[in-house]
Amino acid sequence: MDGNAPRPLLFLDVDGPLIPFGAGPEQYPDGYPTYPAPPMHRMRRTGPGPQPVAVNPLLTRINPAHGPRLAALPCDLVWATTWMADANECVAPWLGLPELPFVVWPDPSDSDEAEWGALHWKTRPLVDWASGRDFLWVDDEINDADRTWVAAHHQGRALLHRVDHRHGLTDADFAALEERLTHF
């Protein structure tokens, strides 16, 4: 990385990369591993109501060890999830992360699906958000059409890293991200 260039962005999805889903008993005979809720002093709340785990019990599938690993990466983390601000309320404290910027998704139009074809609906907004800055995108729905479109329309370097939604982020995923970041 050039010492004067801004750090790369890492756009991070929640469902799939952090909250695994969809695996069968052949992968997890005893069900998904779960993790206890972090101490309440780490959980941010903006008002009265149920605790985040009561609202979404799948939060217990998030491995809190991912937080320090993500924070140690030489990049700026950005939520790229439909959770948007809720990721800061529920997920960031679980991982021990600070409040992060998040992408606000544009309202879909009737022509979007026909116009974009196989392109993921997040692809264009993420390239716009990056505004030429190098980035990594971690999601479970990335496809070749997204990679091709980003290569043709993004001025900076990019890595679109697809995570297997059945397992979420693994050591191999972190190794791939770390390796790529050494070349940015």
PDB file of C-alpha atoms in Angstrom:
ATOM      1  CA  MET A   1       0.000   0.000   0.000  1.00  0.00           C
ATOM      2  CA  ASP A   2       1.183   3.515  -0.828  1.00  0.00           C
ATOM      3  CA  GLY A   3       1.688   5.490   2.394  1.00  0.00           C
ATOM      4  CA  ASN A   4      -0.240   8.450   0.938  1.00  0.00           C
ATOM      5  CA  ALA A   5      -3.166   6.487  -0.481  1.00  0.00           C
ATOM      6  CA  PRO A   6      -6.260   5.958   1.628  1.00  0.00           C
ATOM      7  CA  ARG A   7      -6.652   2.515   3.113  1.00  0.00           C
ATOM      8  CA  PRO A   8      -8.791   0.128   1.098  1.00  0.00           C
ATOM      9  CA  LEU A   9     -12.413  -0.329   2.079  1.00  0.00           C
ATOM     10  CA  LEU A  10     -13.810  -3.681   3.140  1.00  0.00           C
ATOM     11  CA  PHE A  11     -17.536  -3.877   2.414  1.00  0.00           C
ATOM     12  CA  LEU A  12     -18.945  -6.524   4.759  1.00  0.00           C
ATOM     13  CA  ASP A  13     -22.273  -8.313   4.512  1.00  0.00           C
ATOM     14  CA  VAL A  14     -23.831  -9.845   7.653  1.00  0.00           C
ATOM     15  CA  ASP A  15     -26.155 -12.665   6.564  1.00  0.00           C
ATOM     16  CA  GLY A  16     -23.964 -15.425   5.173  1.00  0.00           C
ATOM     17  CA  PRO A  17     -20.462 -14.139   5.992  1.00  0.00           C
ATOM     18  CA  LEU A  18     -21.084 -13.463   9.691  1.00  0.00           C
ATOM     19  CA  ILE A  19     -24.346 -15.341  10.306  1.00  0.00           C
ATOM     20  CA  PRO A  20     -24.044 -18.670   8.524  1.00  0.00           C
ATOM     21  CA  PHE A  21     -27.244 -20.342   7.340  1.00  0.00           C
ATOM     22  CA  GLY A  22     -28.559 -23.090   5.109  1.00  0.00           C
ATOM     23  CA  ALA A  23     -26.263 -25.978   6.039  1.00  0.00           C
ATOM     24  CA  GLY A  24     -27.791 -29.369   6.575  1.00  0.00           C
ATOM     25  CA  PRO A  25     -27.162 -31.995   9.218  1.00  0.00           C
ATOM     26  CA  GLU A  26     -24.430 -33.494   7.056  1.00  0.00           C
ATOM     27  CA  GLN A  27     -22.339 -30.339   7.658  1.00  0.00           C
ATOM     28  CA  TYR A  28     -23.431 -29.666  11.253  1.00  0.00           C
ATOM     29  CA  PRO A  29     -24.966 -32.804  12.821  1.00  0.00           C
ATOM     30  CA  ASP A  30     -25.469 -30.990  16.149  1.00  0.00           C
ATOM     31  CA  GLY A  31     -26.593 -27.740  14.537  1.00  0.00           C
ATOM     32  CA  TYR A  32     -24.579 -24.584  14.069  1.00  0.00           C
ATOM     33  CA  PRO A  33     -22.069 -23.618  16.725  1.00  0.00           C
ATOM     34  CA  THR A  34     -23.391 -20.820  18.905  1.00  0.00           C
ATOM     35  CA  TYR A  35     -21.626 -18.305  21.075  1.00  0.00           C
ATOM     36  CA  PRO A  36     -22.766 -16.657  24.302  1.00  0.00           C
ATOM     37  CA  ALA A  37     -23.848 -13.044  24.202  1.00  0.00           C
ATOM     38  CA  PRO A  38     -21.090 -10.601  25.037  1.00  0.00           C
ATOM     39  CA  PRO A  39     -21.243  -8.798  28.373  1.00  0.00           C
ATOM     40  CA  MET A  40     -24.051  -6.267  28.418  1.00  0.00           C
ATOM     41  CA  HIS A  41     -21.638  -3.343  28.757  1.00  0.00           C
ATOM     42  CA  ARG A  42     -20.516  -4.108  25.191  1.00  0.00           C
ATOM     43  CA  MET A  43     -24.043  -4.128  23.807  1.00  0.00           C
ATOM     44  CA  ARG A  44     -25.228  -0.696  22.680  1.00  0.00           C
ATOM     45  CA  ARG A  45     -28.904   0.065  22.948  1.00  0.00           C
ATOM     46  CA  THR A  46     -30.707   3.159  21.802  1.00  0.00           C
ATOM     47  CA  GLY A  47     -33.917   2.645  23.725  1.00  0.00           C
ATOM     48  CA  PRO A  48     -36.133   0.312  25.671  1.00  0.00           C
ATOM     49  CA  GLY A  49     -37.207  -2.979  24.208  1.00  0.00           C
ATOM     50  CA  PRO A  50     -35.998  -6.511  23.821  1.00  0.00           C
ATOM     51  CA  GLN A  51     -32.306  -7.364  23.756  1.00  0.00           C
ATOM     52  CA  PRO A  52     -30.790  -7.853  20.283  1.00  0.00           C
ATOM     53  CA  VAL A  53     -30.615 -11.644  20.725  1.00  0.00           C
ATOM     54  CA  ALA A  54     -34.327 -11.739  21.530  1.00  0.00           C
ATOM     55  CA  VAL A  55     -34.989  -9.809  18.322  1.00  0.00           C
ATOM     56  CA  ASN A  56     -32.692 -12.024  16.218  1.00  0.00           C
ATOM     57  CA  PRO A  57     -31.610 -15.271  17.871  1.00  0.00           C
ATOM     58  CA  LEU A  58     -29.329 -15.994  14.890  1.00  0.00           C
ATOM     59  CA  LEU A  59     -26.867 -13.467  16.356  1.00  0.00           C
ATOM     60  CA  THR A  60     -25.583 -16.322  18.529  1.00  0.00           C
ATOM     61  CA  ARG A  61     -24.107 -17.849  15.351  1.00  0.00           C
ATOM     62  CA  ILE A  62     -21.706 -14.914  14.970  1.00  0.00           C
ATOM     63  CA  ASN A  63     -18.257 -15.922  16.115  1.00  0.00           C
ATOM     64  CA  PRO A  64     -17.036 -13.024  18.295  1.00  0.00           C
ATOM     65  CA  ALA A  65     -13.427 -13.936  17.403  1.00  0.00           C
ATOM     66  CA  HIS A  66     -14.127 -12.502  13.940  1.00  0.00           C
ATOM     67  CA  GLY A  67     -14.250  -8.994  15.409  1.00  0.00           C
ATOM     68  CA  PRO A  68     -10.564  -8.713  16.344  1.00  0.00           C
ATOM     69  CA  ARG A  69      -9.563 -10.403  13.082  1.00  0.00           C
ATOM     70  CA  LEU A  70     -11.607  -7.919  11.053  1.00  0.00           C
ATOM     71  CA  ALA A  71     -10.337  -4.962  13.081  1.00  0.00           C
ATOM     72  CA  ALA A  72      -6.721  -6.075  12.512  1.00  0.00           C
ATOM     73  CA  LEU A  73      -7.059  -5.999   8.722  1.00  0.00           C
ATOM     74  CA  PRO A  74      -5.328  -2.966   7.145  1.00  0.00           C
ATOM     75  CA  CYS A  75      -8.530  -1.522   5.696  1.00  0.00           C
ATOM     76  CA  ASP A  76     -11.569   0.526   6.651  1.00  0.00           C
ATOM     77  CA  LEU A  77     -14.611  -1.608   7.448  1.00  0.00           C
ATOM     78  CA  VAL A  78     -18.008  -0.612   6.051  1.00  0.00           C
ATOM     79  CA  TRP A  79     -21.294  -2.460   6.573  1.00  0.00           C
ATOM     80  CA  ALA A  80     -22.677  -3.539   3.186  1.00  0.00           C
ATOM     81  CA  THR A  81     -25.812  -5.230   4.427  1.00  0.00           C
ATOM     82  CA  THR A  82     -29.546  -4.763   4.522  1.00  0.00           C
ATOM     83  CA  TRP A  83     -29.067  -4.475   8.292  1.00  0.00           C
ATOM     84  CA  MET A  84     -27.683  -0.961   7.611  1.00  0.00           C
ATOM     85  CA  ALA A  85     -27.667   1.002  10.939  1.00  0.00           C
ATOM     86  CA  ASP A  86     -28.938  -2.056  12.827  1.00  0.00           C
ATOM     87  CA  ALA A  87     -25.539  -3.669  12.187  1.00  0.00           C
ATOM     88  CA  ASN A  88     -24.038  -1.048  14.505  1.00  0.00           C
ATOM     89  CA  GLU A  89     -26.733  -1.658  17.101  1.00  0.00           C
ATOM     90  CA  CYS A  90     -26.609  -5.459  17.142  1.00  0.00           C
ATOM     91  CA  VAL A  91     -23.642  -6.907  15.264  1.00  0.00           C
ATOM     92  CA  ALA A  92     -20.775  -4.480  15.960  1.00  0.00           C
ATOM     93  CA  PRO A  93     -21.062  -4.817  19.764  1.00  0.00           C
ATOM     94  CA  TRP A  94     -21.241  -8.601  19.444  1.00  0.00           C
ATOM     95  CA  LEU A  95     -17.916  -8.469  17.577  1.00  0.00           C
ATOM     96  CA  GLY A  96     -16.384  -5.780  19.779  1.00  0.00           C
ATOM     97  CA  LEU A  97     -16.189  -3.418  16.807  1.00  0.00           C
ATOM     98  CA  PRO A  98     -16.777   0.330  16.942  1.00  0.00           C
ATOM     99  CA  GLU A  99     -19.655   1.891  15.104  1.00  0.00           C
ATOM    100  CA  LEU A 100     -18.910   1.590  11.395  1.00  0.00           C
ATOM    101  CA  PRO A 101     -20.109   3.514   8.368  1.00  0.00           C
ATOM    102  CA  PHE A 102     -22.780   1.684   6.397  1.00  0.00           C
ATOM    103  CA  VAL A 103     -24.065   1.791   2.864  1.00  0.00           C
ATOM    104  CA  VAL A 104     -27.578   3.181   2.499  1.00  0.00           C
ATOM    105  CA  TRP A 105     -29.125   1.290  -0.373  1.00  0.00           C
ATOM    106  CA  PRO A 106     -31.111   3.138  -3.030  1.00  0.00           C
ATOM    107  CA  ASP A 107     -34.762   2.304  -3.435  1.00  0.00           C
ATOM    108  CA  PRO A 108     -35.166  -0.279  -6.190  1.00  0.00           C
ATOM    109  CA  SER A 109     -36.976   0.715  -9.337  1.00  0.00           C
ATOM    110  CA  ASP A 110     -39.131  -1.479 -11.553  1.00  0.00           C
ATOM    111  CA  SER A 111     -36.462  -1.431 -14.254  1.00  0.00           C
ATOM    112  CA  ASP A 112     -33.569  -2.489 -11.993  1.00  0.00           C
ATOM    113  CA  GLU A 113     -34.030  -6.249 -12.326  1.00  0.00           C
ATOM    114  CA  ALA A 114     -34.365  -6.180 -16.104  1.00  0.00           C
ATOM    115  CA  GLU A 115     -31.532  -3.663 -16.501  1.00  0.00           C
ATOM    116  CA  TRP A 116     -29.042  -5.394 -14.212  1.00  0.00           C
ATOM    117  CA  GLY A 117     -29.616  -9.006 -15.287  1.00  0.00           C
ATOM    118  CA  ALA A 118     -27.295 -11.296 -13.298  1.00  0.00           C
ATOM    119  CA  LEU A 119     -25.589  -8.341 -11.622  1.00  0.00           C
ATOM    120  CA  HIS A 120     -26.166  -8.267  -7.856  1.00  0.00           C
ATOM    121  CA  TRP A 121     -28.243  -5.298  -6.734  1.00  0.00           C
ATOM    122  CA  LYS A 122     -25.429  -4.183  -4.365  1.00  0.00           C
ATOM    123  CA  THR A 123     -22.718  -4.012  -7.031  1.00  0.00           C
ATOM    124  CA  ARG A 124     -23.371  -0.587  -8.542  1.00  0.00           C
ATOM    125  CA  PRO A 125     -24.049   1.159  -5.218  1.00  0.00           C
ATOM    126  CA  LEU A 126     -20.820  -0.272  -3.763  1.00  0.00           C
ATOM    127  CA  VAL A 127     -18.742   0.921  -6.714  1.00  0.00           C
ATOM    128  CA  ASP A 128     -20.393   4.344  -6.372  1.00  0.00           C
ATOM    129  CA  TRP A 129     -19.713   4.378  -2.605  1.00  0.00           C
ATOM    130  CA  ALA A 130     -16.053   3.427  -3.142  1.00  0.00           C
ATOM    131  CA  SER A 131     -15.679   6.334  -5.575  1.00  0.00           C
ATOM    132  CA  GLY A 132     -12.499   4.938  -7.130  1.00  0.00           C
ATOM    133  CA  ARG A 133     -10.993   3.796  -3.835  1.00  0.00           C
ATOM    134  CA  ASP A 134      -9.572   0.250  -3.631  1.00  0.00           C
ATOM    135  CA  PHE A 135     -11.989  -2.152  -1.990  1.00  0.00           C
ATOM    136  CA  LEU A 136     -12.770  -5.700  -0.980  1.00  0.00           C
ATOM    137  CA  TRP A 137     -16.358  -6.899  -0.886  1.00  0.00           C
ATOM    138  CA  VAL A 138     -17.234  -9.888   1.301  1.00  0.00           C
ATOM    139  CA  ASP A 139     -20.658 -11.376   0.547  1.00  0.00           C
ATOM    140  CA  ASP A 140     -22.275 -14.736  -0.091  1.00  0.00           C
ATOM    141  CA  GLU A 141     -24.064 -13.694  -3.279  1.00  0.00           C
ATOM    142  CA  ILE A 142     -21.227 -12.377  -5.468  1.00  0.00           C
ATOM    143  CA  ASN A 143     -21.041 -13.869  -8.961  1.00  0.00           C
ATOM    144  CA  ASP A 144     -18.959 -13.599 -12.134  1.00  0.00           C
ATOM    145  CA  ALA A 145     -21.220 -10.880 -13.556  1.00  0.00           C
ATOM    146  CA  ASP A 146     -20.375  -8.705 -10.541  1.00  0.00           C
ATOM    147  CA  ARG A 147     -16.640  -9.287 -10.981  1.00  0.00           C
ATOM    148  CA  THR A 148     -16.810  -8.477 -14.687  1.00  0.00           C
ATOM    149  CA  TRP A 149     -18.856  -5.324 -14.120  1.00  0.00           C
ATOM    150  CA  VAL A 150     -16.577  -4.056 -11.341  1.00  0.00           C
ATOM    151  CA  ALA A 151     -13.474  -4.696 -13.466  1.00  0.00           C
ATOM    152  CA  ALA A 152     -15.004  -2.618 -16.276  1.00  0.00           C
ATOM    153  CA  HIS A 153     -16.464   0.214 -14.170  1.00  0.00           C
ATOM    154  CA  HIS A 154     -14.264   0.664 -11.079  1.00  0.00           C
ATOM    155  CA  GLN A 155     -11.115   2.763 -11.353  1.00  0.00           C
ATOM    156  CA  GLY A 156      -9.366   1.270  -8.309  1.00  0.00           C
ATOM    157  CA  ARG A 157      -8.389  -2.256  -7.389  1.00  0.00           C
ATOM    158  CA  ALA A 158     -11.087  -4.581  -6.110  1.00  0.00           C
ATOM    159  CA  LEU A 159     -11.507  -8.062  -4.721  1.00  0.00           C
ATOM    160  CA  LEU A 160     -14.997  -9.510  -4.683  1.00  0.00           C
ATOM    161  CA  HIS A 161     -14.753 -12.388  -2.227  1.00  0.00           C
ATOM    162  CA  ARG A 162     -17.623 -14.847  -2.080  1.00  0.00           C
ATOM    163  CA  VAL A 163     -18.154 -16.595   1.260  1.00  0.00           C
ATOM    164  CA  ASP A 164     -19.993 -19.907   1.526  1.00  0.00           C
ATOM    165  CA  HIS A 165     -23.189 -18.958   3.367  1.00  0.00           C
ATOM    166  CA  ARG A 166     -23.378 -22.403   4.962  1.00  0.00           C
ATOM    167  CA  HIS A 167     -20.169 -21.841   6.925  1.00  0.00           C
ATOM    168  CA  GLY A 168     -19.655 -18.067   7.091  1.00  0.00           C
ATOM    169  CA  LEU A 169     -16.178 -16.585   7.292  1.00  0.00           C
ATOM    170  CA  THR A 170     -13.475 -19.223   7.702  1.00  0.00           C
ATOM    171  CA  ASP A 171      -9.736 -19.168   8.260  1.00  0.00           C
ATOM    172  CA  ALA A 172      -9.300 -19.626   4.501  1.00  0.00           C
ATOM    173  CA  ASP A 173     -11.445 -16.527   3.846  1.00  0.00           C
ATOM    174  CA  PHE A 174      -9.385 -14.442   6.257  1.00  0.00           C
ATOM    175  CA  ALA A 175      -6.175 -15.737   4.643  1.00  0.00           C
ATOM    176  CA  ALA A 176      -7.449 -14.699   1.195  1.00  0.00           C
ATOM    177  CA  LEU A 177      -8.366 -11.220   2.455  1.00  0.00           C
ATOM    178  CA  GLU A 178      -5.030 -10.780   4.229  1.00  0.00           C
ATOM    179  CA  GLU A 179      -3.135 -11.946   1.140  1.00  0.00           C
ATOM    180  CA  ARG A 180      -4.979  -9.538  -1.138  1.00  0.00           C
ATOM    181  CA  LEU A 181      -4.516  -6.619   1.237  1.00  0.00           C
ATOM    182  CA  THR A 182      -0.755  -7.114   1.131  1.00  0.00           C
ATOM    183  CA  HIS A 183      -0.925  -6.376  -2.619  1.00  0.00           C
ATOM    184  CA  PHE A 184      -3.124  -3.287  -2.423  1.00  0.00           C
TER     185      PHE A 184
END
